[in-house]
PDB file of N, CA and C in Angstrom:
ATOM      1  N   UNK A   1      18.239  12.082 -21.083  1.00 95.00           N
ATOM      2  CA  UNK A   1      17.547  13.356 -20.999  1.00 95.00           C
ATOM      3  C   UNK A   1      17.482  13.774 -19.533  1.00 95.00           C
ATOM      4  N   UNK A   2      17.888  14.986 -19.212  1.00 96.00           N
ATOM      5  CA  UNK A   2      17.936  15.406 -17.813  1.00 96.00           C
ATOM      6  C   UNK A   2      16.588  15.334 -17.095  1.00 96.00           C
ATOM      7  N   UNK A   3      15.501  15.660 -17.784  1.00 97.00           N
ATOM      8  CA  UNK A   3      14.198  15.616 -17.117  1.00 97.00           C
ATOM      9  C   UNK A   3      13.753  14.179 -16.863  1.00 97.00           C
ATOM     10  N   UNK A   4      14.011  13.301 -17.810  1.00 96.00           N
ATOM     11  CA  UNK A   4      13.676  11.888 -17.597  1.00 96.00           C
ATOM     12  C   UNK A   4      14.483  11.328 -16.435  1.00 96.00           C
ATOM     13  N   UNK A   5      15.760  11.651 -16.384  1.00 95.00           N
ATOM     14  CA  UNK A   5      16.608  11.129 -15.315  1.00 95.00           C
ATOM     15  C   UNK A   5      16.249  11.735 -13.962  1.00 95.00           C
ATOM     16  N   UNK A   6      15.747  12.974 -13.951  1.00 97.00           N
ATOM     17  CA  UNK A   6      15.275  13.562 -12.695  1.00 97.00           C
ATOM     18  C   UNK A   6      14.091  12.761 -12.166  1.00 97.00           C
ATOM     19  N   UNK A   7      13.197  12.373 -13.056  1.00 95.00           N
ATOM     20  CA  UNK A   7      12.061  11.551 -12.646  1.00 95.00           C
ATOM     21  C   UNK A   7      12.493  10.194 -12.140  1.00 95.00           C
ATOM     22  N   UNK A   8      13.453   9.588 -12.807  1.00 94.00           N
ATOM     23  CA  UNK A   8      13.975   8.287 -12.364  1.00 94.00           C
ATOM     24  C   UNK A   8      14.605   8.429 -10.982  1.00 94.00           C
ATOM     25  N   UNK A   9      15.431   9.448 -10.803  1.00 94.00           N
ATOM     26  CA  UNK A   9      16.116   9.638  -9.522  1.00 94.00           C
ATOM     27  C   UNK A   9      15.130   9.844  -8.381  1.00 94.00           C
ATOM     28  N   UNK A  10      14.050  10.558  -8.655  1.00 95.00           N
ATOM     29  CA  UNK A  10      13.105  10.906  -7.595  1.00 95.00           C
ATOM     30  C   UNK A  10      12.028   9.852  -7.360  1.00 95.00           C
ATOM     31  N   UNK A  11      11.657   9.092  -8.386  1.00 94.00           N
ATOM     32  CA  UNK A  11      10.478   8.233  -8.268  1.00 94.00           C
ATOM     33  C   UNK A  11      10.714   6.745  -8.515  1.00 94.00           C
ATOM     34  N   UNK A  12      11.836   6.364  -9.093  1.00 92.00           N
ATOM     35  CA  UNK A  12      12.054   4.956  -9.433  1.00 92.00           C
ATOM     36  C   UNK A  12      12.560   4.166  -8.229  1.00 92.00           C
ATOM     37  N   UNK A  13      12.284   2.869  -8.247  1.00 89.00           N
ATOM     38  CA  UNK A  13      12.771   1.980  -7.192  1.00 89.00           C
ATOM     39  C   UNK A  13      14.055   1.260  -7.601  1.00 89.00           C
ATOM     40  N   UNK A  14      14.737   1.756  -8.628  1.00 90.00           N
ATOM     41  CA  UNK A  14      15.899   1.038  -9.157  1.00 90.00           C
ATOM     42  C   UNK A  14      17.015   0.883  -8.132  1.00 90.00           C
ATOM     43  N   UNK A  15      17.135   1.792  -7.185  1.00 93.00           N
ATOM     44  CA  UNK A  15      18.206   1.670  -6.186  1.00 93.00           C
ATOM     45  C   UNK A  15      17.926   0.532  -5.206  1.00 93.00           C
ATOM     46  N   UNK A  16      16.666   0.381  -4.805  1.00 95.00           N
ATOM     47  CA  UNK A  16      16.296  -0.660  -3.847  1.00 95.00           C
ATOM     48  C   UNK A  16      16.060  -2.007  -4.506  1.00 95.00           C
ATOM     49  N   UNK A  17      15.694  -2.007  -5.771  1.00 96.00           N
ATOM     50  CA  UNK A  17      15.349  -3.250  -6.467  1.00 96.00           C
ATOM     51  C   UNK A  17      15.839  -3.195  -7.913  1.00 96.00           C
ATOM     52  N   UNK A  18      17.165  -3.141  -8.127  1.00 95.00           N
ATOM     53  CA  UNK A  18      17.659  -2.992  -9.499  1.00 95.00           C
ATOM     54  C   UNK A  18      17.278  -4.157 -10.400  1.00 95.00           C
ATOM     55  N   UNK A  19      17.298  -5.376  -9.891  1.00 96.00           N
ATOM     56  CA  UNK A  19      16.954  -6.533 -10.725  1.00 96.00           C
ATOM     57  C   UNK A  19      15.473  -6.539 -11.060  1.00 96.00           C
ATOM     58  N   UNK A  20      14.639  -6.159 -10.102  1.00 96.00           N
ATOM     59  CA  UNK A  20      13.209  -6.064 -10.376  1.00 96.00           C
ATOM     60  C   UNK A  20      12.912  -4.990 -11.410  1.00 96.00           C
ATOM     61  N   UNK A  21      13.595  -3.858 -11.281  1.00 92.00           N
ATOM     62  CA  UNK A  21      13.408  -2.766 -12.246  1.00 92.00           C
ATOM     63  C   UNK A  21      13.827  -3.223 -13.643  1.00 92.00           C
ATOM     64  N   UNK A  22      14.971  -3.902 -13.730  1.00 92.00           N
ATOM     65  CA  UNK A  22      15.439  -4.412 -15.014  1.00 92.00           C
ATOM     66  C   UNK A  22      14.465  -5.445 -15.572  1.00 92.00           C
ATOM     67  N   UNK A  23      13.947  -6.305 -14.705  1.00 95.00           N
ATOM     68  CA  UNK A  23      13.000  -7.335 -15.157  1.00 95.00           C
ATOM     69  C   UNK A  23      11.732  -6.701 -15.718  1.00 95.00           C
ATOM     70  N   UNK A  24      11.219  -5.670 -15.056  1.00 94.00           N
ATOM     71  CA  UNK A  24      10.002  -5.013 -15.545  1.00 94.00           C
ATOM     72  C   UNK A  24      10.252  -4.318 -16.888  1.00 94.00           C
ATOM     73  N   UNK A  25      11.397  -3.666 -17.016  1.00 92.00           N
ATOM     74  CA  UNK A  25      11.743  -3.028 -18.288  1.00 92.00           C
ATOM     75  C   UNK A  25      11.918  -4.076 -19.379  1.00 92.00           C
ATOM     76  N   UNK A  26      12.612  -5.155 -19.053  1.00 92.00           N
ATOM     77  CA  UNK A  26      12.825  -6.232 -20.028  1.00 92.00           C
ATOM     78  C   UNK A  26      11.510  -6.864 -20.451  1.00 92.00           C
ATOM     79  N   UNK A  27      10.601  -7.041 -19.499  1.00 96.00           N
ATOM     80  CA  UNK A  27       9.292  -7.615 -19.824  1.00 96.00           C
ATOM     81  C   UNK A  27       8.541  -6.705 -20.781  1.00 96.00           C
ATOM     82  N   UNK A  28       8.566  -5.401 -20.524  1.00 95.00           N
ATOM     83  CA  UNK A  28       7.904  -4.456 -21.421  1.00 95.00           C
ATOM     84  C   UNK A  28       8.475  -4.580 -22.830  1.00 95.00           C
ATOM     85  N   UNK A  29       9.798  -4.589 -22.943  1.00 92.00           N
ATOM     86  CA  UNK A  29      10.417  -4.682 -24.268  1.00 92.00           C
ATOM     87  C   UNK A  29      10.118  -6.024 -24.931  1.00 92.00           C
ATOM     88  N   UNK A  30      10.095  -7.102 -24.150  1.00 94.00           N
ATOM     89  CA  UNK A  30       9.790  -8.422 -24.721  1.00 94.00           C
ATOM     90  C   UNK A  30       8.350  -8.486 -25.212  1.00 94.00           C
ATOM     91  N   UNK A  31       7.417  -7.980 -24.413  1.00 96.00           N
ATOM     92  CA  UNK A  31       6.001  -8.015 -24.805  1.00 96.00           C
ATOM     93  C   UNK A  31       5.761  -7.144 -26.029  1.00 96.00           C
ATOM     94  N   UNK A  32       6.361  -5.967 -26.059  1.00 94.00           N
ATOM     95  CA  UNK A  32       6.139  -5.078 -27.206  1.00 94.00           C
ATOM     96  C   UNK A  32       6.907  -5.529 -28.441  1.00 94.00           C
ATOM     97  N   UNK A  33       7.898  -6.389 -28.268  1.00 91.00           N
ATOM     98  CA  UNK A  33       8.652  -6.921 -29.409  1.00 91.00           C
ATOM     99  C   UNK A  33       8.052  -8.220 -29.927  1.00 91.00           C
ATOM    100  N   UNK A  34       7.736  -9.143 -29.019  1.00 93.00           N
ATOM    101  CA  UNK A  34       7.336 -10.489 -29.423  1.00 93.00           C
ATOM    102  C   UNK A  34       5.868 -10.810 -29.169  1.00 93.00           C
ATOM    103  N   UNK A  35       5.176  -9.974 -28.412  1.00 95.00           N
ATOM    104  CA  UNK A  35       3.779 -10.247 -28.086  1.00 95.00           C
ATOM    105  C   UNK A  35       2.835  -9.866 -29.213  1.00 95.00           C
ATOM    106  N   UNK A  36       1.574 -10.155 -28.981  1.00 95.00           N
ATOM    107  CA  UNK A  36       0.548  -9.760 -29.944  1.00 95.00           C
ATOM    108  C   UNK A  36       0.360  -8.243 -29.894  1.00 95.00           C
ATOM    109  N   UNK A  37      -0.319  -7.715 -30.876  1.00 93.00           N
ATOM    110  CA  UNK A  37      -0.607  -6.277 -30.892  1.00 93.00           C
ATOM    111  C   UNK A  37      -1.428  -5.887 -29.667  1.00 93.00           C
ATOM    112  N   UNK A  38      -2.380  -6.742 -29.278  1.00 96.00           N
ATOM    113  CA  UNK A  38      -3.190  -6.453 -28.089  1.00 96.00           C
ATOM    114  C   UNK A  38      -2.338  -6.458 -26.823  1.00 96.00           C
ATOM    115  N   UNK A  39      -1.436  -7.438 -26.705  1.00 97.00           N
ATOM    116  CA  UNK A  39      -0.544  -7.488 -25.541  1.00 97.00           C
ATOM    117  C   UNK A  39       0.349  -6.252 -25.491  1.00 97.00           C
ATOM    118  N   UNK A  40       0.869  -5.868 -26.638  1.00 95.00           N
ATOM    119  CA  UNK A  40       1.734  -4.689 -26.701  1.00 95.00           C
ATOM    120  C   UNK A  40       0.964  -3.436 -26.295  1.00 95.00           C
ATOM    121  N   UNK A  41      -0.266  -3.302 -26.770  1.00 96.00           N
ATOM    122  CA  UNK A  41      -1.058  -2.124 -26.415  1.00 96.00           C
ATOM    123  C   UNK A  41      -1.359  -2.094 -24.922  1.00 96.00           C
ATOM    124  N   UNK A  42      -1.659  -3.255 -24.334  1.00 97.00           N
ATOM    125  CA  UNK A  42      -1.890  -3.307 -22.883  1.00 97.00           C
ATOM    126  C   UNK A  42      -0.630  -2.887 -22.118  1.00 97.00           C
ATOM    127  N   UNK A  43       0.531  -3.325 -22.586  1.00 97.00           N
ATOM    128  CA  UNK A  43       1.788  -2.946 -21.933  1.00 97.00           C
ATOM    129  C   UNK A  43       2.021  -1.439 -22.042  1.00 97.00           C
ATOM    130  N   UNK A  44       1.766  -0.881 -23.210  1.00 96.00           N
ATOM    131  CA  UNK A  44       1.905   0.564 -23.404  1.00 96.00           C
ATOM    132  C   UNK A  44       0.927   1.310 -22.497  1.00 96.00           C
ATOM    133  N   UNK A  45      -0.315   0.856 -22.443  1.00 97.00           N
ATOM    134  CA  UNK A  45      -1.316   1.506 -21.594  1.00 97.00           C
ATOM    135  C   UNK A  45      -0.905   1.461 -20.125  1.00 97.00           C
ATOM    136  N   UNK A  46      -0.336   0.329 -19.703  1.00 96.00           N
ATOM    137  CA  UNK A  46       0.104   0.197 -18.310  1.00 96.00           C
ATOM    138  C   UNK A  46       1.226   1.194 -18.011  1.00 96.00           C
ATOM    139  N   UNK A  47       2.207   1.274 -18.893  1.00 95.00           N
ATOM    140  CA  UNK A  47       3.321   2.207 -18.693  1.00 95.00           C
ATOM    141  C   UNK A  47       2.811   3.644 -18.675  1.00 95.00           C
ATOM    142  N   UNK A  48       1.928   3.971 -19.591  1.00 95.00           N
ATOM    143  CA  UNK A  48       1.380   5.335 -19.619  1.00 95.00           C
ATOM    144  C   UNK A  48       0.611   5.638 -18.337  1.00 95.00           C
ATOM    145  N   UNK A  49      -0.152   4.660 -17.847  1.00 95.00           N
ATOM    146  CA  UNK A  49      -0.907   4.852 -16.612  1.00 95.00           C
ATOM    147  C   UNK A  49      -0.010   5.081 -15.410  1.00 95.00           C
ATOM    148  N   UNK A  50       1.050   4.298 -15.310  1.00 94.00           N
ATOM    149  CA  UNK A  50       1.997   4.454 -14.201  1.00 94.00           C
ATOM    150  C   UNK A  50       2.633   5.837 -14.241  1.00 94.00           C
ATOM    151  N   UNK A  51       3.020   6.279 -15.425  1.00 95.00           N
ATOM    152  CA  UNK A  51       3.722   7.550 -15.556  1.00 95.00           C
ATOM    153  C   UNK A  51       2.789   8.761 -15.454  1.00 95.00           C
ATOM    154  N   UNK A  52       1.504   8.551 -15.587  1.00 96.00           N
ATOM    155  CA  UNK A  52       0.527   9.649 -15.554  1.00 96.00           C
ATOM    156  C   UNK A  52       0.579  10.423 -14.234  1.00 96.00           C
ATOM    157  N   UNK A  53       0.830   9.730 -13.142  1.00 94.00           N
ATOM    158  CA  UNK A  53       0.771  10.388 -11.827  1.00 94.00           C
ATOM    159  C   UNK A  53       2.131  10.888 -11.329  1.00 94.00           C
ATOM    160  N   UNK A  54       3.163  10.748 -12.151  1.00 96.00           N
ATOM    161  CA  UNK A  54       4.509  11.137 -11.723  1.00 96.00           C
ATOM    162  C   UNK A  54       4.867  12.497 -12.313  1.00 96.00           C
ATOM    163  N   UNK A  55       5.190  13.411 -11.428  1.00 97.00           N
ATOM    164  CA  UNK A  55       5.640  14.745 -11.831  1.00 97.00           C
ATOM    165  C   UNK A  55       6.552  15.287 -10.750  1.00 97.00           C
ATOM    166  N   UNK A  56       7.328  16.265 -11.106  1.00 97.00           N
ATOM    167  CA  UNK A  56       8.244  16.838 -10.130  1.00 97.00           C
ATOM    168  C   UNK A  56       9.019  17.993 -10.719  1.00 97.00           C
ATOM    169  N   UNK A  57      10.091  18.329 -10.037  1.00 97.00           N
ATOM    170  CA  UNK A  57      10.955  19.425 -10.462  1.00 97.00           C
ATOM    171  C   UNK A  57      12.386  18.908 -10.513  1.00 97.00           C
ATOM    172  N   UNK A  58      13.040  19.124 -11.633  1.00 97.00           N
ATOM    173  CA  UNK A  58      14.429  18.696 -11.807  1.00 97.00           C
ATOM    174  C   UNK A  58      15.341  19.568 -10.949  1.00 97.00           C
ATOM    175  N   UNK A  59      16.555  19.102 -10.679  1.00 97.00           N
ATOM    176  CA  UNK A  59      17.487  19.904  -9.877  1.00 97.00           C
ATOM    177  C   UNK A  59      17.738  21.306 -10.431  1.00 97.00           C
ATOM    178  N   UNK A  60      17.586  21.474 -11.747  1.00 97.00           N
ATOM    179  CA  UNK A  60      17.801  22.807 -12.328  1.00 97.00           C
ATOM    180  C   UNK A  60      16.551  23.684 -12.265  1.00 97.00           C
ATOM    181  N   UNK A  61      15.487  23.188 -11.610  1.00 98.00           N
ATOM    182  CA  UNK A  61      14.273  23.975 -11.421  1.00 98.00           C
ATOM    183  C   UNK A  61      13.193  23.766 -12.461  1.00 98.00           C
ATOM    184  N   UNK A  62      13.489  23.027 -13.523  1.00 98.00           N
ATOM    185  CA  UNK A  62      12.481  22.787 -14.559  1.00 98.00           C
ATOM    186  C   UNK A  62      11.481  21.733 -14.098  1.00 98.00           C
ATOM    187  N   UNK A  63      10.202  22.002 -14.298  1.00 98.00           N
ATOM    188  CA  UNK A  63       9.202  20.986 -13.960  1.00 98.00           C
ATOM    189  C   UNK A  63       9.193  19.885 -15.018  1.00 98.00           C
ATOM    190  N   UNK A  64       8.784  18.694 -14.603  1.00 97.00           N
ATOM    191  CA  UNK A  64       8.645  17.592 -15.556  1.00 97.00           C
ATOM    192  C   UNK A  64       7.394  16.786 -15.226  1.00 97.00           C
ATOM    193  N   UNK A  65       6.898  16.132 -16.247  1.00 98.00           N
ATOM    194  CA  UNK A  65       5.809  15.155 -16.121  1.00 98.00           C
ATOM    195  C   UNK A  65       6.315  13.875 -16.770  1.00 98.00           C
ATOM    196  N   UNK A  66       6.276  12.777 -16.044  1.00 96.00           N
ATOM    197  CA  UNK A  66       6.748  11.513 -16.614  1.00 96.00           C
ATOM    198  C   UNK A  66       5.853  11.062 -17.758  1.00 96.00           C
ATOM    199  N   UNK A  67       4.662  11.609 -17.845  1.00 96.00           N
ATOM    200  CA  UNK A  67       3.741  11.259 -18.933  1.00 96.00           C
ATOM    201  C   UNK A  67       3.999  12.060 -20.208  1.00 96.00           C
ATOM    202  N   UNK A  68       4.961  12.969 -20.178  1.00 96.00           N
ATOM    203  CA  UNK A  68       5.305  13.754 -21.367  1.00 96.00           C
ATOM    204  C   UNK A  68       5.706  12.786 -22.482  1.00 96.00           C
ATOM    205  N   UNK A  69       4.982  12.778 -23.606  1.00 94.00           N
ATOM    206  CA  UNK A  69       5.279  11.826 -24.680  1.00 94.00           C
ATOM    207  C   UNK A  69       6.720  11.892 -25.181  1.00 94.00           C
ATOM    208  N   UNK A  70       7.305  13.081 -25.188  1.00 94.00           N
ATOM    209  CA  UNK A  70       8.689  13.213 -25.653  1.00 94.00           C
ATOM    210  C   UNK A  70       9.661  12.515 -24.702  1.00 94.00           C
ATOM    211  N   UNK A  71       9.399  12.612 -23.395  1.00 96.00           N
ATOM    212  CA  UNK A  71      10.263  11.928 -22.430  1.00 96.00           C
ATOM    213  C   UNK A  71      10.079  10.419 -22.516  1.00 96.00           C
ATOM    214  N   UNK A  72       8.828   9.962 -22.646  1.00 95.00           N
ATOM    215  CA  UNK A  72       8.582   8.522 -22.790  1.00 95.00           C
ATOM    216  C   UNK A  72       9.258   7.979 -24.045  1.00 95.00           C
ATOM    217  N   UNK A  73       9.166   8.721 -25.135  1.00 94.00           N
ATOM    218  CA  UNK A  73       9.835   8.303 -26.375  1.00 94.00           C
ATOM    219  C   UNK A  73      11.346   8.262 -26.192  1.00 94.00           C
ATOM    220  N   UNK A  74      11.896   9.277 -25.557  1.00 95.00           N
ATOM    221  CA  UNK A  74      13.341   9.336 -25.354  1.00 95.00           C
ATOM    222  C   UNK A  74      13.824   8.127 -24.561  1.00 95.00           C
ATOM    223  N   UNK A  75      13.127   7.826 -23.463  1.00 95.00           N
ATOM    224  CA  UNK A  75      13.513   6.677 -22.636  1.00 95.00           C
ATOM    225  C   UNK A  75      13.398   5.387 -23.443  1.00 95.00           C
ATOM    226  N   UNK A  76      12.310   5.236 -24.193  1.00 94.00           N
ATOM    227  CA  UNK A  76      12.121   4.020 -24.983  1.00 94.00           C
ATOM    228  C   UNK A  76      13.233   3.861 -26.022  1.00 94.00           C
ATOM    229  N   UNK A  77      13.571   4.930 -26.703  1.00 94.00           N
ATOM    230  CA  UNK A  77      14.626   4.868 -27.717  1.00 94.00           C
ATOM    231  C   UNK A  77      15.967   4.513 -27.073  1.00 94.00           C
ATOM    232  N   UNK A  78      16.255   5.091 -25.910  1.00 95.00           N
ATOM    233  CA  UNK A  78      17.502   4.762 -25.206  1.00 95.00           C
ATOM    234  C   UNK A  78      17.527   3.290 -24.804  1.00 95.00           C
ATOM    235  N   UNK A  79      16.383   2.769 -24.329  1.00 94.00           N
ATOM    236  CA  UNK A  79      16.305   1.346 -23.968  1.00 94.00           C
ATOM    237  C   UNK A  79      16.518   0.460 -25.187  1.00 94.00           C
ATOM    238  N   UNK A  80      15.842   0.777 -26.265  1.00 94.00           N
ATOM    239  CA  UNK A  80      15.961  -0.021 -27.489  1.00 94.00           C
ATOM    240  C   UNK A  80      17.414  -0.037 -27.961  1.00 94.00           C
ATOM    241  N   UNK A  81      18.045   1.117 -27.979  1.00 96.00           N
ATOM    242  CA  UNK A  81      19.442   1.190 -28.400  1.00 96.00           C
ATOM    243  C   UNK A  81      20.322   0.329 -27.500  1.00 96.00           C
ATOM    244  N   UNK A  82      20.120   0.422 -26.195  1.00 95.00           N
ATOM    245  CA  UNK A  82      20.938  -0.348 -25.251  1.00 95.00           C
ATOM    246  C   UNK A  82      20.719  -1.844 -25.397  1.00 95.00           C
ATOM    247  N   UNK A  83      19.462  -2.262 -25.490  1.00 92.00           N
ATOM    248  CA  UNK A  83      19.172  -3.688 -25.614  1.00 92.00           C
ATOM    249  C   UNK A  83      19.697  -4.241 -26.939  1.00 92.00           C
ATOM    250  N   UNK A  84      19.542  -3.479 -28.016  1.00 96.00           N
ATOM    251  CA  UNK A  84      20.040  -3.944 -29.311  1.00 96.00           C
ATOM    252  C   UNK A  84      21.567  -4.058 -29.294  1.00 96.00           C
ATOM    253  N   UNK A  85      22.236  -3.055 -28.746  1.00 98.00           N
ATOM    254  CA  UNK A  85      23.703  -3.109 -28.667  1.00 98.00           C
ATOM    255  C   UNK A  85      24.167  -4.296 -27.816  1.00 98.00           C
ATOM    256  N   UNK A  86      23.490  -4.527 -26.688  1.00 96.00           N
ATOM    257  CA  UNK A  86      23.855  -5.662 -25.833  1.00 96.00           C
ATOM    258  C   UNK A  86      23.650  -6.977 -26.576  1.00 96.00           C
ATOM    259  N   UNK A  87      22.529  -7.086 -27.294  1.00 96.00           N
ATOM    260  CA  UNK A  87      22.280  -8.310 -28.059  1.00 96.00           C
ATOM    261  C   UNK A  87      23.365  -8.515 -29.113  1.00 96.00           C
ATOM    262  N   UNK A  88      23.714  -7.450 -29.801  1.00 98.00           N
ATOM    263  CA  UNK A  88      24.719  -7.560 -30.857  1.00 98.00           C
ATOM    264  C   UNK A  88      26.087  -7.968 -30.292  1.00 98.00           C
ATOM    265  N   UNK A  89      26.408  -7.486 -29.101  1.00 98.00           N
ATOM    266  CA  UNK A  89      27.709  -7.794 -28.501  1.00 98.00           C
ATOM    267  C   UNK A  89      27.738  -9.145 -27.789  1.00 98.00           C
ATOM    268  N   UNK A  90      26.637  -9.486 -27.104  1.00 98.00           N
ATOM    269  CA  UNK A  90      26.661 -10.648 -26.218  1.00 98.00           C
ATOM    270  C   UNK A  90      25.692 -11.756 -26.604  1.00 98.00           C
ATOM    271  N   UNK A  91      24.783 -11.502 -27.513  1.00 97.00           N
ATOM    272  CA  UNK A  91      23.806 -12.510 -27.912  1.00 97.00           C
ATOM    273  C   UNK A  91      24.443 -13.610 -28.747  1.00 97.00           C
ATOM    274  N   UNK A  92      23.791 -14.755 -28.768  1.00 97.00           N
ATOM    275  CA  UNK A  92      24.346 -15.899 -29.503  1.00 97.00           C
ATOM    276  C   UNK A  92      24.126 -15.791 -31.009  1.00 97.00           C
ATOM    277  N   UNK A  93      23.180 -14.951 -31.432  1.00 97.00           N
ATOM    278  CA  UNK A  93      22.889 -14.812 -32.866  1.00 97.00           C
ATOM    279  C   UNK A  93      22.663 -13.338 -33.199  1.00 97.00           C
ATOM    280  N   UNK A  94      23.744 -12.569 -33.359  1.00 98.00           N
ATOM    281  CA  UNK A  94      23.584 -11.154 -33.691  1.00 98.00           C
ATOM    282  C   UNK A  94      22.765 -10.971 -34.968  1.00 98.00           C
ATOM    283  N   UNK A  95      22.043  -9.871 -35.009  1.00 98.00           N
ATOM    284  CA  UNK A  95      21.218  -9.550 -36.172  1.00 98.00           C
ATOM    285  C   UNK A  95      22.082  -8.943 -37.270  1.00 98.00           C
ATOM    286  N   UNK A  96      21.668  -9.169 -38.518  1.00 98.00           N
ATOM    287  CA  UNK A  96      22.367  -8.481 -39.606  1.00 98.00           C
ATOM    288  C   UNK A  96      21.789  -7.065 -39.722  1.00 98.00           C
ATOM    289  N   UNK A  97      22.340  -6.272 -40.606  1.00 98.00           N
ATOM    290  CA  UNK A  97      21.945  -4.858 -40.729  1.00 98.00           C
ATOM    291  C   UNK A  97      20.447  -4.704 -41.015  1.00 98.00           C
ATOM    292  N   UNK A  98      19.911  -5.504 -41.934  1.00 98.00           N
ATOM    293  CA  UNK A  98      18.488  -5.411 -42.268  1.00 98.00           C
ATOM    294  C   UNK A  98      17.613  -5.792 -41.077  1.00 98.00           C
ATOM    295  N   UNK A  99      18.027  -6.803 -40.327  1.00 98.00           N
ATOM    296  CA  UNK A  99      17.262  -7.213 -39.144  1.00 98.00           C
ATOM    297  C   UNK A  99      17.302  -6.135 -38.062  1.00 98.00           C
ATOM    298  N   UNK A 100      18.451  -5.499 -37.900  1.00 98.00           N
ATOM    299  CA  UNK A 100      18.549  -4.383 -36.950  1.00 98.00           C
ATOM    300  C   UNK A 100      17.614  -3.250 -37.363  1.00 98.00           C
ATOM    301  N   UNK A 101      17.622  -2.916 -38.644  1.00 97.00           N
ATOM    302  CA  UNK A 101      16.745  -1.856 -39.145  1.00 97.00           C
ATOM    303  C   UNK A 101      15.278  -2.211 -38.933  1.00 97.00           C
ATOM    304  N   UNK A 102      14.919  -3.467 -39.173  1.00 96.00           N
ATOM    305  CA  UNK A 102      13.530  -3.903 -38.989  1.00 96.00           C
ATOM    306  C   UNK A 102      13.133  -3.821 -37.519  1.00 96.00           C
ATOM    307  N   UNK A 103      14.039  -4.216 -36.624  1.00 94.00           N
ATOM    308  CA  UNK A 103      13.764  -4.139 -35.189  1.00 94.00           C
ATOM    309  C   UNK A 103      13.538  -2.690 -34.759  1.00 94.00           C
ATOM    310  N   UNK A 104      14.405  -1.805 -35.207  1.00 96.00           N
ATOM    311  CA  UNK A 104      14.259  -0.389 -34.854  1.00 96.00           C
ATOM    312  C   UNK A 104      12.949   0.168 -35.413  1.00 96.00           C
ATOM    313  N   UNK A 105      12.589  -0.202 -36.626  1.00 94.00           N
ATOM    314  CA  UNK A 105      11.320   0.258 -37.215  1.00 94.00           C
ATOM    315  C   UNK A 105      10.134  -0.249 -36.402  1.00 94.00           C
ATOM    316  N   UNK A 106      10.183  -1.506 -35.981  1.00 92.00           N
ATOM    317  CA  UNK A 106       9.097  -2.054 -35.157  1.00 92.00           C
ATOM    318  C   UNK A 106       8.989  -1.323 -33.827  1.00 92.00           C
ATOM    319  N   UNK A 107      10.122  -1.056 -33.201  1.00 93.00           N
ATOM    320  CA  UNK A 107      10.081  -0.397 -31.897  1.00 93.00           C
ATOM    321  C   UNK A 107       9.694   1.074 -32.015  1.00 93.00           C
ATOM    322  N   UNK A 108       9.861   1.652 -33.194  1.00 94.00           N
ATOM    323  CA  UNK A 108       9.430   3.037 -33.404  1.00 94.00           C
ATOM    324  C   UNK A 108       7.919   3.155 -33.251  1.00 94.00           C
ATOM    325  N   UNK A 109       7.190   2.119 -33.644  1.00 92.00           N
ATOM    326  CA  UNK A 109       5.729   2.139 -33.474  1.00 92.00           C
ATOM    327  C   UNK A 109       5.360   2.186 -31.992  1.00 92.00           C
ATOM    328  N   UNK A 110       6.122   1.470 -31.180  1.00 94.00           N
ATOM    329  CA  UNK A 110       5.885   1.493 -29.732  1.00 94.00           C
ATOM    330  C   UNK A 110       6.186   2.886 -29.190  1.00 94.00           C
ATOM    331  N   UNK A 111       7.291   3.475 -29.630  1.00 92.00           N
ATOM    332  CA  UNK A 111       7.645   4.825 -29.176  1.00 92.00           C
ATOM    333  C   UNK A 111       6.530   5.810 -29.492  1.00 92.00           C
ATOM    334  N   UNK A 112       5.951   5.700 -30.667  1.00 92.00           N
ATOM    335  CA  UNK A 112       4.844   6.594 -31.044  1.00 92.00           C
ATOM    336  C   UNK A 112       3.613   6.345 -30.179  1.00 92.00           C
ATOM    337  N   UNK A 113       3.378   5.093 -29.804  1.00 93.00           N
ATOM    338  CA  UNK A 113       2.214   4.762 -28.973  1.00 93.00           C
ATOM    339  C   UNK A 113       2.366   5.287 -27.553  1.00 93.00           C
ATOM    340  N   UNK A 114       3.612   5.424 -27.111  1.00 92.00           N
ATOM    341  CA  UNK A 114       3.842   5.936 -25.760  1.00 92.00           C
ATOM    342  C   UNK A 114       3.482   7.409 -25.683  1.00 92.00           C
TER     343      UNK A 114
END
């Protein structure tokens, strides 16, 4: 999404610390996938809090807020798709179709919470 990527380009530390950025994203996905409901909610609250203060203007002049639920959902869905595809291609135990569907359904709850 162009507005989400404008926020990443302007506010993220991924260029200076790509491994740290990946680790933080991976931790969020791991906690919201394998953690308790309370742990997952704390992770969601933390992400929402961080994004609450981020806003700007995209190169095309459109304003954005990183706390926009639609942008947070879009980013989460893109992450889930990427992580699932990577697991299916490179993981030692790819999921079957039903397991993939169950994973996506579980992560949809996180997307709604964001």
